[in-house]
Tab-separated table of C-alpha atoms in Angstrom:
chain	number	residue	atom	x	y	z
A	13	VAL	CA	66.274	60.243	-39.751
A	14	ALA	CA	64.954	59.482	-43.324
A	15	LEU	CA	65.199	63.162	-44.143
A	16	ILE	CA	68.930	63.083	-42.944
A	17	ASN	CA	69.567	59.898	-44.885
A	18	GLY	CA	68.066	61.432	-48.146
A	19	ALA	CA	70.085	64.581	-47.596
A	20	GLY	CA	73.356	62.527	-47.412
A	21	ARG	CA	72.551	60.727	-50.514
A	22	ARG	CA	72.380	64.036	-52.421
A	23	ASN	CA	75.473	65.399	-50.466
A	24	TRP	CA	73.162	68.017	-48.592
A	25	TRP	CA	75.325	68.146	-45.478
A	26	ARG	CA	73.987	71.424	-44.279
A	27	VAL	CA	70.347	70.201	-44.788
A	28	ALA	CA	71.183	67.176	-42.690
A	29	LEU	CA	72.597	69.310	-39.900
A	30	LEU	CA	69.457	71.526	-39.851
A	31	ARG	CA	67.070	68.380	-39.745
A	32	PHE	CA	69.206	66.968	-37.092
A	33	ASP	CA	69.119	70.130	-35.079
A	34	GLU	CA	65.133	69.955	-35.139
A	35	ILE	CA	65.391	66.479	-33.316
A	36	PRO	CA	64.498	67.276	-29.601
A	37	ASP	CA	66.207	64.237	-28.171
A	38	PRO	CA	68.452	62.555	-31.063
A	39	ASN	CA	69.321	59.170	-30.544
A	40	VAL	CA	72.491	57.170	-31.688
A	41	VAL	CA	70.714	56.475	-35.196
A	42	ALA	CA	70.103	60.015	-35.893
A	43	VAL	CA	73.869	60.902	-34.967
A	44	SER	CA	75.258	58.297	-36.952
A	45	ALA	CA	73.144	58.978	-40.036
A	46	THR	CA	74.359	62.854	-39.769
A	47	MET	CA	77.763	61.969	-39.060
A	48	GLU	CA	77.744	59.670	-42.196
A	49	CYS	CA	76.620	62.540	-44.269
A	50	LEU	CA	79.044	64.907	-42.895
A	51	THR	CA	81.923	62.390	-43.574
A	52	LYS	CA	80.846	61.703	-47.094
A	53	ALA	CA	80.824	65.621	-47.804
A	54	LEU	CA	84.379	65.890	-46.415
A	55	GLN	CA	83.024	67.466	-43.196
A	56	TRP	CA	84.857	65.106	-40.813
A	57	ARG	CA	85.627	67.645	-38.169
A	58	ALA	CA	82.052	68.403	-38.004
A	59	ALA	CA	81.236	64.556	-37.883
A	60	LEU	CA	83.742	64.132	-34.977
A	61	ARG	CA	82.511	67.015	-33.055
A	62	LEU	CA	79.006	65.772	-33.366
A	63	PHE	CA	80.366	62.327	-32.225
A	64	SER	CA	82.048	63.822	-29.287
A	65	ASP	CA	79.127	65.907	-28.064
A	66	PHE	CA	76.776	62.987	-28.346
A	67	ARG	CA	79.129	60.859	-25.988
A	68	SER	CA	79.777	63.691	-23.512
A	69	LYS	CA	75.941	64.260	-22.922
A	70	GLY	CA	75.867	60.255	-22.046
A	71	THR	CA	72.212	60.088	-22.264
A	72	GLN	CA	72.599	57.120	-24.554
A	73	PRO	CA	75.618	54.536	-25.314
A	74	VAL	CA	77.238	54.884	-28.516
A	75	ASP	CA	77.042	51.672	-30.595
A	76	ALA	CA	79.329	49.844	-32.858
A	77	VAL	CA	77.719	51.640	-35.832
A	78	GLY	CA	78.377	55.133	-34.492
A	79	TYR	CA	82.071	54.060	-33.728
A	80	ASN	CA	82.588	52.781	-37.298
A	81	VAL	CA	81.164	56.163	-38.570
A	82	ALA	CA	83.585	58.077	-36.330
A	83	LEU	CA	86.407	55.816	-37.473
A	84	ALA	CA	85.482	56.490	-41.294
A	85	ALA	CA	85.700	60.349	-40.249
A	86	CYS	CA	89.252	59.778	-38.764
A	87	GLU	CA	90.023	57.921	-41.887
A	88	ALA	CA	88.821	61.060	-44.188
A	89	GLY	CA	90.739	63.626	-42.029
A	90	GLY	CA	93.772	61.356	-41.539
A	91	TRP	CA	93.331	61.393	-37.558
A	92	TRP	CA	94.705	58.118	-37.246
A	93	ARG	CA	95.608	58.772	-33.319
A	94	PHE	CA	92.049	59.763	-32.390
A	95	ALA	CA	91.137	56.482	-34.527
A	96	LEU	CA	93.246	54.350	-32.154
A	97	LYS	CA	91.735	56.033	-29.070
A	98	LEU	CA	88.420	55.249	-30.315
A	99	VAL	CA	89.462	51.590	-30.817
A	100	GLU	CA	90.834	51.347	-27.332
A	101	GLU	CA	87.382	52.655	-26.063
A	102	MET	CA	85.740	49.922	-28.135
A	103	LYS	CA	87.993	47.275	-26.682
A	104	LYS	CA	87.395	48.548	-22.938
A	105	SER	CA	83.451	48.389	-23.516
A	106	ARG	CA	83.953	45.083	-25.022
A	107	MET	CA	82.129	46.275	-28.038
A	108	PRO	CA	82.263	43.806	-30.852
A	109	PHE	CA	84.414	44.494	-33.971
A	110	SER	CA	82.771	44.283	-37.446
A	111	ARG	CA	84.399	43.842	-40.642
A	112	GLN	CA	83.740	47.256	-41.326
A	113	THR	CA	85.812	48.145	-38.153
A	114	TYR	CA	88.684	46.089	-39.355
A	115	SER	CA	88.596	47.748	-42.799
A	116	LYS	CA	88.849	51.269	-41.117
A	117	LEU	CA	91.766	50.150	-39.309
A	118	MET	CA	93.761	48.964	-42.108
């Protein structure tokens, strides 16, 4: 995850994806870090695809940080309808909203 974060700070989203793919069983922290790197590099579609893939596997629950990064990707891509669906999912799962969550919704 440290390598992914380092790649994100340098806007090396391809390196971040390569490092992510090397993780045998990625957790929500690795997914969130990779998504954040992708979103910063304006690769928001790839970030949302990664988020959806991770959720569909269902091996680990997505936490509020993961949802917030997904909301940031929606914001970057102008996908407000998908963002609203994510918010509904957060509400249904009784996930707490942070200041970051609310700021993404404005």
